[in-house]
Coordinates of C-alpha atoms and ligand atoms in Angstrom, one line a residue:
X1399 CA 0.0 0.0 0.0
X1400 CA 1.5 3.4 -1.1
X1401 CA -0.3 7.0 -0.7
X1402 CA 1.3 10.3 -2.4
X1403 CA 0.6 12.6 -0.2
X1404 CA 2.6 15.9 1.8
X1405 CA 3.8 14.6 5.4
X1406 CA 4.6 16.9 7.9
X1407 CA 6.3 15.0 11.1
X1408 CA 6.2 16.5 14.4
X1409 CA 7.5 15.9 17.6
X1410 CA 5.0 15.4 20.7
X1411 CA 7.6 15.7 23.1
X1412 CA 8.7 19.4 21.8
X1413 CA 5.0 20.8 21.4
X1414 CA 6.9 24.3 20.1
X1415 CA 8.7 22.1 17.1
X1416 CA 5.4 21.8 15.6
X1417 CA 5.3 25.2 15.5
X1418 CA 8.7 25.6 14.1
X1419 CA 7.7 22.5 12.0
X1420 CA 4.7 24.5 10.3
X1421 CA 5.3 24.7 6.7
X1422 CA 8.0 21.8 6.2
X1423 CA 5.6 19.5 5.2
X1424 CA 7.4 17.7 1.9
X1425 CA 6.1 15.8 -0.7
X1426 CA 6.2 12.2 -0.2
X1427 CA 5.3 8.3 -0.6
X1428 CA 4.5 6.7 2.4
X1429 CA 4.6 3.4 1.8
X1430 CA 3.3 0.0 4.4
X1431 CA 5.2 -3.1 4.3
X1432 CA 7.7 -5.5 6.0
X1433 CA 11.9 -4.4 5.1
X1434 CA 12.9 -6.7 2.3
X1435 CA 14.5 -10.0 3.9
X1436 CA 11.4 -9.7 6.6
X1437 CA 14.0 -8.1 8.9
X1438 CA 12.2 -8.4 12.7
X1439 CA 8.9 -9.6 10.9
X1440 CA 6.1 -6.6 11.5
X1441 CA 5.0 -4.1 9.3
X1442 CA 6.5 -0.9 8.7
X1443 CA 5.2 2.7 7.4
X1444 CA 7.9 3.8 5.3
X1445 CA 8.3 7.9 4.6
X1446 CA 10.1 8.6 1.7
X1447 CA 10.8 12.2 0.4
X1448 CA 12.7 14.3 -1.5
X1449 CA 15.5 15.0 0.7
X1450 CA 15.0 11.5 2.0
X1451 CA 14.1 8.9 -0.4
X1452 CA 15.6 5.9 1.4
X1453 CA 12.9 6.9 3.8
X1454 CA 12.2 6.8 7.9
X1455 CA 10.6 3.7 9.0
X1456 CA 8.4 3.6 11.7
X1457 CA 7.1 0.2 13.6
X1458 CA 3.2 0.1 13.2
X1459 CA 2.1 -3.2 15.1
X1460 CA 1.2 -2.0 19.0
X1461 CA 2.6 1.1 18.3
X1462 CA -0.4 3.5 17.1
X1463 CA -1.4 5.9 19.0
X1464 CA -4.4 7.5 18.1
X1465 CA -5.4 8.2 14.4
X1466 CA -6.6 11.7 13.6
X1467 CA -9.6 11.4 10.7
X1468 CA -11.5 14.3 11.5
X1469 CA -10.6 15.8 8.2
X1470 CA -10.6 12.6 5.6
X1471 CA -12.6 14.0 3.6
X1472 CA -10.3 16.8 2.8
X1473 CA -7.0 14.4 2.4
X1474 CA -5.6 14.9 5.9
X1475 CA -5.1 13.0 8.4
X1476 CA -2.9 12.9 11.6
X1477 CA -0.8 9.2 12.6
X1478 CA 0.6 9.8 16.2
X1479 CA 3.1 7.3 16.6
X1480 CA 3.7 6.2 20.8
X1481 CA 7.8 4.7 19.4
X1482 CA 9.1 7.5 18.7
X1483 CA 6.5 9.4 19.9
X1484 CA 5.8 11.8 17.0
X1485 CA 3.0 13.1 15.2
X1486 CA 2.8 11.9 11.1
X1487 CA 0.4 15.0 10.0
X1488 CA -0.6 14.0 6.1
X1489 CA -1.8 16.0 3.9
X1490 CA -3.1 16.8 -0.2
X1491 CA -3.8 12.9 -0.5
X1492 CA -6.5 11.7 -2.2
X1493 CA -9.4 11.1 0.0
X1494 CA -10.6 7.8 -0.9
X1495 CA -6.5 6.1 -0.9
X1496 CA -6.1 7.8 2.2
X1497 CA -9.2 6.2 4.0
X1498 CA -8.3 3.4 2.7
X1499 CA -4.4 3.5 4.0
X1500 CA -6.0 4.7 7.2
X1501 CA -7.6 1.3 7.4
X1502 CA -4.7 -0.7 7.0
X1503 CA -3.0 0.6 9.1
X1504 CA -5.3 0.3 12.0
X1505 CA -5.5 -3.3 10.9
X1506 CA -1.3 -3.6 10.8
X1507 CA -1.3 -1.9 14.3
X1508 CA -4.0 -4.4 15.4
X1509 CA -1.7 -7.3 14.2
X1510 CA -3.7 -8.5 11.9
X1511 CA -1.8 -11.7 9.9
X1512 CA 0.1 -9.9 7.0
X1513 CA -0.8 -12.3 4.9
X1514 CA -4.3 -10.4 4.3
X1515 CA -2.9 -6.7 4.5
X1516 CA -2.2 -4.8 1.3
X1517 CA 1.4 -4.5 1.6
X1518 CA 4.4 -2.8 -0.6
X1519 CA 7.9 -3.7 -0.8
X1520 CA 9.7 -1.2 1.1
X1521 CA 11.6 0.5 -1.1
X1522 CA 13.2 4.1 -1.8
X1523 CA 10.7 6.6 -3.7
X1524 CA 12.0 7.7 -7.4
X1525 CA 12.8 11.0 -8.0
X1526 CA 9.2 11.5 -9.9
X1527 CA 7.6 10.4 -7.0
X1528 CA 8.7 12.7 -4.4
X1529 CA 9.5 15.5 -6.1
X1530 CA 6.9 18.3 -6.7
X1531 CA 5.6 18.5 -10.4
X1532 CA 7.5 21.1 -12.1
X1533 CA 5.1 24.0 -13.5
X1534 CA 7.4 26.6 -14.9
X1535 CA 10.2 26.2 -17.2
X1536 CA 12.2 29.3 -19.0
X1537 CA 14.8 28.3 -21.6
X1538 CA 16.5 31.3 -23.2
X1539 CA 19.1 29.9 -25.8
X1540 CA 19.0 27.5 -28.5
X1541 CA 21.4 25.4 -26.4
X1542 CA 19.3 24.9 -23.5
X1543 CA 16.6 23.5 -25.8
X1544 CA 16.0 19.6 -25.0
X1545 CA 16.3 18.7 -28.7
X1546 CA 15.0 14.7 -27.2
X1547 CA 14.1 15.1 -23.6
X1548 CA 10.6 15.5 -23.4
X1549 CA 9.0 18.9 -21.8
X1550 CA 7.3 17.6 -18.1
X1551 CA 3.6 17.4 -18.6
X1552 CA 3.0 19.4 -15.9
X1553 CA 4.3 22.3 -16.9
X1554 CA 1.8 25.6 -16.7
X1555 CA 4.5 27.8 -18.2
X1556 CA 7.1 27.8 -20.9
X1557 CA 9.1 30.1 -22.3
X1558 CA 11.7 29.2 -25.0
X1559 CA 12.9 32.3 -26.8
X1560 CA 15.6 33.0 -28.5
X1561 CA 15.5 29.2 -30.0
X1562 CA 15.9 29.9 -33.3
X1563 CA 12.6 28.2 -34.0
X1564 CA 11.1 27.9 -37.1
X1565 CA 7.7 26.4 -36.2
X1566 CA 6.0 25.5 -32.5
X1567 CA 7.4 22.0 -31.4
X1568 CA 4.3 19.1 -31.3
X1569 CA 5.9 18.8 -28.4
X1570 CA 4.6 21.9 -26.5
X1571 CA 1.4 20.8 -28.3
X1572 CA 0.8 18.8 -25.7
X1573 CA 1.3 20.2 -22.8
X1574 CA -2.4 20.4 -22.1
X1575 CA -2.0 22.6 -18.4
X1576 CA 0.1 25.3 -20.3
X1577 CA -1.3 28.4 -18.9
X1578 CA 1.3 30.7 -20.5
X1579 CA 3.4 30.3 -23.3
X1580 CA 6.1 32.7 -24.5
X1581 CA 7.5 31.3 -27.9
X1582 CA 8.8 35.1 -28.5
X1583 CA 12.6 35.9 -30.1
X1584 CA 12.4 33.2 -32.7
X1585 CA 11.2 32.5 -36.1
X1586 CA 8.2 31.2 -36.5
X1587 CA 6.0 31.7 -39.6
X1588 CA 3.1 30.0 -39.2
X1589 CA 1.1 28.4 -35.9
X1590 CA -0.9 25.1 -35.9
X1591 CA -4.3 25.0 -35.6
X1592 CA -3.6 22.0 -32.5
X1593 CA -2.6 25.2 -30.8
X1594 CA -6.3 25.7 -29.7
X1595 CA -6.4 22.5 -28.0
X1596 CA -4.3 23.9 -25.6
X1597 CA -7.5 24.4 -23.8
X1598 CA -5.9 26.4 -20.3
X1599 CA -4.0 28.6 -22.8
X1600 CA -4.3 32.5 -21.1
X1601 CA -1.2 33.9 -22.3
X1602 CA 0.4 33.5 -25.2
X1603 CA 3.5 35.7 -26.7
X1604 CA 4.8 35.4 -30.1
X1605 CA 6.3 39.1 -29.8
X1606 CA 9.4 39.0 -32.7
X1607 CA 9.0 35.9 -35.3
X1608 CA 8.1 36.0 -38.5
X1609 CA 4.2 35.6 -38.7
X1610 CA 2.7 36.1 -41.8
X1611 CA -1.0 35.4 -40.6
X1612 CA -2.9 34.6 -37.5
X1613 CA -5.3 31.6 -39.1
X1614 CA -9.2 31.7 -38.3
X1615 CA -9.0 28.2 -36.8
X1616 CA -7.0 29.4 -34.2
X1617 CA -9.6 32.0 -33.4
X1618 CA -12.5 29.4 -33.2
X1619 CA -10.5 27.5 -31.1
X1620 CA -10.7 26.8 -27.5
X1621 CA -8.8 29.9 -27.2
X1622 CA -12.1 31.9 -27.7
X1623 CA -12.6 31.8 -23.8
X1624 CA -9.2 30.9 -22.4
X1625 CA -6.8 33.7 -23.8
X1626 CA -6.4 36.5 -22.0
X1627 CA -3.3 37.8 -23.2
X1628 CA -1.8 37.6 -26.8
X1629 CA 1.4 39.7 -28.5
X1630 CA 1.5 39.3 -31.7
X1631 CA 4.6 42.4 -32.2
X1632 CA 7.1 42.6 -34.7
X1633 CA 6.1 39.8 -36.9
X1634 CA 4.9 40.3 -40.6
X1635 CA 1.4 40.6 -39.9
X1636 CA -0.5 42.3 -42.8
X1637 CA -4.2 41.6 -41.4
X1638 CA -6.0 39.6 -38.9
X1639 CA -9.2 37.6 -39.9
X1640 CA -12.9 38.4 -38.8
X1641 CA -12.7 35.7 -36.8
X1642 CA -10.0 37.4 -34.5
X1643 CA -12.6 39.4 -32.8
X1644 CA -14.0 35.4 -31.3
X1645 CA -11.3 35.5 -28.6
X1646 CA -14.0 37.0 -26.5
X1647 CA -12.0 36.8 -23.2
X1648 CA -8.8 39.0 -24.6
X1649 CA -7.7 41.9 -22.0
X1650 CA -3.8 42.7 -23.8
X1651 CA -3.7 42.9 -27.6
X1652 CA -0.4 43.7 -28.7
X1653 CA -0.3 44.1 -32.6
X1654 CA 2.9 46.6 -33.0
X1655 CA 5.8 46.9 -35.4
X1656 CA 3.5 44.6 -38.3
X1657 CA 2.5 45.6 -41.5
X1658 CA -1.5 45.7 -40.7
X1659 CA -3.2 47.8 -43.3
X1660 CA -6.9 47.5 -41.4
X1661 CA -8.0 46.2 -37.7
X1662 CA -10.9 43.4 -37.8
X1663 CA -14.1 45.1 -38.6
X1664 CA -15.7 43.7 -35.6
X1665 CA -13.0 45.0 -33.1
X1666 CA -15.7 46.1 -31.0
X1667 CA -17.5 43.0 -29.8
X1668 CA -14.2 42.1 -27.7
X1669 CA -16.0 43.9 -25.1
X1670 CA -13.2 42.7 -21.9
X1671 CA -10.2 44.3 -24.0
X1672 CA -8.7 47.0 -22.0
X1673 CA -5.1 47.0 -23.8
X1674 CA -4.7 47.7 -27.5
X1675 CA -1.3 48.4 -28.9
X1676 CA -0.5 48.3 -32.5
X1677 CA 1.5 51.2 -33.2
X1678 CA 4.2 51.5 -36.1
X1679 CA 1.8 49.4 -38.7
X1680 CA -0.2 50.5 -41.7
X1681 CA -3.5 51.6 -40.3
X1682 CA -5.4 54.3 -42.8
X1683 CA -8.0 54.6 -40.7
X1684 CA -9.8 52.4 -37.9
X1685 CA -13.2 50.1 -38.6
X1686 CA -16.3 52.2 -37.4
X1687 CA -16.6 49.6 -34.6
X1688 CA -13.4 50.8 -32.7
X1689 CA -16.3 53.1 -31.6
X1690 CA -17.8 50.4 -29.4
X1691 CA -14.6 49.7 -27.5
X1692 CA -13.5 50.7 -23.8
X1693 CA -10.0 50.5 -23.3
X1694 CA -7.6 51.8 -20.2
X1695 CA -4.7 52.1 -22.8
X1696 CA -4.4 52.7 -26.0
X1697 CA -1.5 53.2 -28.5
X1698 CA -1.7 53.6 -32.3
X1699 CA 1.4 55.5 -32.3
X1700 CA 3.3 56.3 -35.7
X1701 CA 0.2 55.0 -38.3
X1702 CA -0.5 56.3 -41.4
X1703 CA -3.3 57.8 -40.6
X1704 CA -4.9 59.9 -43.4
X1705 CA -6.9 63.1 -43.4
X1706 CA -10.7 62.4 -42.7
X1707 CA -12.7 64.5 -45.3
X1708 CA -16.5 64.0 -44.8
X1709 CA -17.3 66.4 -47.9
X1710 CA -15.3 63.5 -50.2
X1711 CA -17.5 60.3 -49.8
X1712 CA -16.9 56.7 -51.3
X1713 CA -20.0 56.1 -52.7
X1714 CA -21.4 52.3 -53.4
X1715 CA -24.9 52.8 -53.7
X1716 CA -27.2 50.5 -55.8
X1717 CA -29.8 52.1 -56.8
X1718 CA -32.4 50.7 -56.9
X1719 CA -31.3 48.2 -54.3
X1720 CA -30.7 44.3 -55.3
X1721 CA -33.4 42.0 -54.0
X1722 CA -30.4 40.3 -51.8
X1723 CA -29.6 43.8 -50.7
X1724 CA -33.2 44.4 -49.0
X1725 CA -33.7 41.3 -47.7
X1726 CA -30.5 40.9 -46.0
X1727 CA -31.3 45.0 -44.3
X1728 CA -34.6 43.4 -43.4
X1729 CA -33.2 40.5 -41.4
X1730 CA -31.0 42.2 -39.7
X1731 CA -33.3 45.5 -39.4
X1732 CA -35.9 43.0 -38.2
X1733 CA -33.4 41.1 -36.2
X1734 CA -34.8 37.8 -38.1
X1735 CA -32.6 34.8 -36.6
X1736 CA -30.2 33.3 -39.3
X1737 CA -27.7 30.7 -39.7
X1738 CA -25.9 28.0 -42.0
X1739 CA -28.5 25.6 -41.3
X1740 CA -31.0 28.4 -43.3
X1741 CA -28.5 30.1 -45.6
X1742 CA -25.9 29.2 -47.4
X1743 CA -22.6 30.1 -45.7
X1744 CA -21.4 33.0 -47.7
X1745 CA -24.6 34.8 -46.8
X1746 CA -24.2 34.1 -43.1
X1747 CA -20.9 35.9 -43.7
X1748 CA -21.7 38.8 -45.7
X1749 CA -24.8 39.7 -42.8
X1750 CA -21.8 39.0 -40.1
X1751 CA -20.2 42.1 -41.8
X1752 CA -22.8 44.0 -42.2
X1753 CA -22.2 47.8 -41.5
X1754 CA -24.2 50.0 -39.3
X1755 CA -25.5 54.0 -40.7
X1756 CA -25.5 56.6 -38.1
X1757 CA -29.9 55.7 -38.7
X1758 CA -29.1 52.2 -37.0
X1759 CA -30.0 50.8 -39.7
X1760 CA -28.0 47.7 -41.6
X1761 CA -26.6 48.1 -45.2
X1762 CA -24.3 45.5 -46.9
X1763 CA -23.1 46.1 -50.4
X1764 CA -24.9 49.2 -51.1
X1765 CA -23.7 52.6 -49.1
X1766 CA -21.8 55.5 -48.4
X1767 CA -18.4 55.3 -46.7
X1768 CA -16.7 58.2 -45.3
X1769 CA -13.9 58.8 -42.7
X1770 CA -14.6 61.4 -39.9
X1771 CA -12.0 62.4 -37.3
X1772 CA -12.4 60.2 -33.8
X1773 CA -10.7 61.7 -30.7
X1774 CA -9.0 58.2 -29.5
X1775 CA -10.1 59.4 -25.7
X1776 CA -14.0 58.7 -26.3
X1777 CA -12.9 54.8 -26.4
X1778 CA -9.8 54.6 -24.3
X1779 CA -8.5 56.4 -20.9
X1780 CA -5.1 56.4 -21.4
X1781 CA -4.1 57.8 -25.2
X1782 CA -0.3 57.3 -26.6
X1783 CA 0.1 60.1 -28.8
X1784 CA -0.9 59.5 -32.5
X1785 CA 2.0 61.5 -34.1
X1786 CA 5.1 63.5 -33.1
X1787 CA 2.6 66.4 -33.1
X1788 CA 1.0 65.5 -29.9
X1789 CA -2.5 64.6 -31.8
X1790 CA -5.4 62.4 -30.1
X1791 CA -7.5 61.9 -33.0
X1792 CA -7.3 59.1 -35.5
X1793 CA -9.9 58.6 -38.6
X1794 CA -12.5 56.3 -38.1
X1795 CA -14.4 54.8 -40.9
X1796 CA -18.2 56.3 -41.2
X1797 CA -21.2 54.3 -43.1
X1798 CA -24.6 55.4 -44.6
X1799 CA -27.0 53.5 -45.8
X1800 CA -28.9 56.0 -48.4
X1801 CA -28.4 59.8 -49.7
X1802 CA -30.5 60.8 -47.6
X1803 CA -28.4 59.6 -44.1
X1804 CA -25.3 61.5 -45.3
X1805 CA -27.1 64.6 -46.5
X1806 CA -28.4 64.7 -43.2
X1807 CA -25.1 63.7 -41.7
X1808 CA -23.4 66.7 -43.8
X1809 CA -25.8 69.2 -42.9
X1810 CA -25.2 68.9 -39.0
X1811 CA -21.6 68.8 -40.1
X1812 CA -21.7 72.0 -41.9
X1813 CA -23.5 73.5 -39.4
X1814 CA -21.1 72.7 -36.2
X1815 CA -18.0 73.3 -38.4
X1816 CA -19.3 77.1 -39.3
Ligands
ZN2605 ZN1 -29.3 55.3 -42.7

């Protein structure tokens, strides 16, 4: 019979040790048998950690004091020993082993024949068995990488940079209780879609490869409610897909140093982001969703940002409007539930993009775009300055769905600008 568990021994004759003792309780096997060779015939608890994994023996037969089970349930339990007279306190074990161990060993102390007792070779613990799961692992240089040495499944954080990587080792893969992952300083092009079945994933940095895209899959992934945290700086980014704005639980977007000419049209539906970086990129202007955001910090430094103009419109009307036109304004004017099991795909798509005029109103392929200047302070508390000229304001991208909502629009522009 062998319980993992933490053990914590205390004297009884020293009541202060076990003060003094708080705290040291190790991880350990504790292990009930007889000594190989049967050495003085009774059964022994054996407690092996790792410090000591040959293990202090204890005689049980006659020699149990009290057992402590108050807190079985829980996985602790308390063996106070008359021979030496110490306290074995147990803890973290599993309750239903531990009740079980409990039981033998009443039965061992009791004398029961051996013969009918669940007993273990007495034996010193391996390292794996003692030692306390590692969780964190930081490897810095392409030497330290185990190139066939496997990573410990246990691990909750990894960092290998500067690995001169060109792709994410299947390896990491499957480290399912990865909670944070920093592949950055390496050069990666491309991430596998098996990188969403990382399913505790919260923070993941790819800050400084050479990412050419961000794949949809990932998006759809798992991922959509674990990450929290994702730099995507200095890679080769020249867009992110509409599926981007799925990783609903993302608080830190880092997007600096790419080459992203727009941000995902429906930035604004990742309603916990509170950190949005991506300055030094390509940005024209912003998607009229960046309205909907509410950010603590905000950088969009050094962008490309051109002039708005209201008075010089991009006109797409159809006029009159297509039949596909009115019926897709309709169901989403009318809020008419859709999906692929109704439409075909493409359709769900197109309404998924639909844009919104300043009327509320929907409009898809037939409207008027303009940029109007945004001051970045209406969507984020802290602004980075745009330009070198200490400017707040960035162009935001406008719709309308008919002549008449931007001669409206232009009126009350005229108006307020003299
Ligand atoms: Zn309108």
């Amino acid at each position: 019979m062998r319980l993992r568990c933490e053990v914590e021994v205390l004297s009884q004759l020293l009541p202060s040790c076990g003060l003094q003792g708080r705290g040291r309780a190790a991880r350990a096997l504790v292990s009930l048998g007889r000594p190989p060779g049967g050495g003085g015939g009774g059964v022994y608890l054996m407690v092996c950690t790792a410090r000591d994994r040959t293990g202090a023996r204890y005689k049980v037969q006659q020699n149990v004091e009290r057992l402590f089970t108050r807190f079985v349930e829980q996985g602790k339990a308390t063996v106070r020993l008359r021979e030496p007279a110490v306290d074995l306190r147990l803890s973290k074990a599993n309750a239903s082993d531990l009740k079980t161990f409990l039981s033998a060993l009443r039965l061992a102390h009791q004398g029961t024949d051996a013969g009918v007792l669940p007993l273990s070779p007495l034996v010193p613990a391996k390292n794996s068995e003692v030692e306390k799961p590692k969780t964190k692992m930081i490897i810095t240089s392409r030497r330290d990488y185990p190139l066939t040495k496997s990573f410990p499944y246990s691990l909750e954080h990894l960092q290998t940079s500067y690995c001169k990587l060109a792709r994410v080792d299947t390896r990491v893969l499957c480290l399912k209780k990865l909670r944070k992952l920093d592949l950055s300083h390496n050069h990666i092009k491309q991430l596998p879609a098996t990188l969403g079945d990382l399913v505790c994933l919260q923070e993941l940095d790819l800050h400084d490869n050479h990412l050419e895209s961000f794949s949809g899959a990932l998006c759809c992934s798992s991922l959509q409610k674990s990450l929290q945290f994702l730099d995507l700086s200095q890679n080769r980014l020249r867009a992110l897909p509409l599926e981007f704005c799925e990783l609903r639980g993302l608080v830190n977007v880092k997007l600096d140093d790419n080459e992203l000419v727009r941000l995902p049209c429906r930035v604004g539906q990742l309603s916990r982001l509170r950190f949005l970086s991506a300055a030094r990129n390509k940005l024209p202007f912003l998607p009229s969703d960046f309205r909907r955001l509410s950010l603590e910090n905000l950088d969009l430094f050094g962008n490309p940002f051109e002039q708005p103009n209201p008075l010089v419109p991009n006109i797409q009307l159809k006029i009159p409007l297509t039949l596909l036109e009115c019926a897709a304004r309709a169901t989403i004017n009318h809020r008419i539930p859709y999906g692929c099991h109704l439409l075909p795909s493409h359709l769900c798509e197109d309404l998924g993009v639909a844009k919104t005029c300043q009327c509320g109103s929907a409009c898809l392929s037939s409207f008027i775009q303009i940029t109007v200047t945004m001051n970045l302070h209406h969507v984020a508390h802290t602004v980075v300055l745009v330009d070198n000229m200490g400017g707040t304001d960035a162009p935001i991208l406008c719709y309308f769905c008919s002549l008449h909502c931007y001669s409206q629009f232009l009126d009350r522009h005229l108006q307020s600008n003299g």
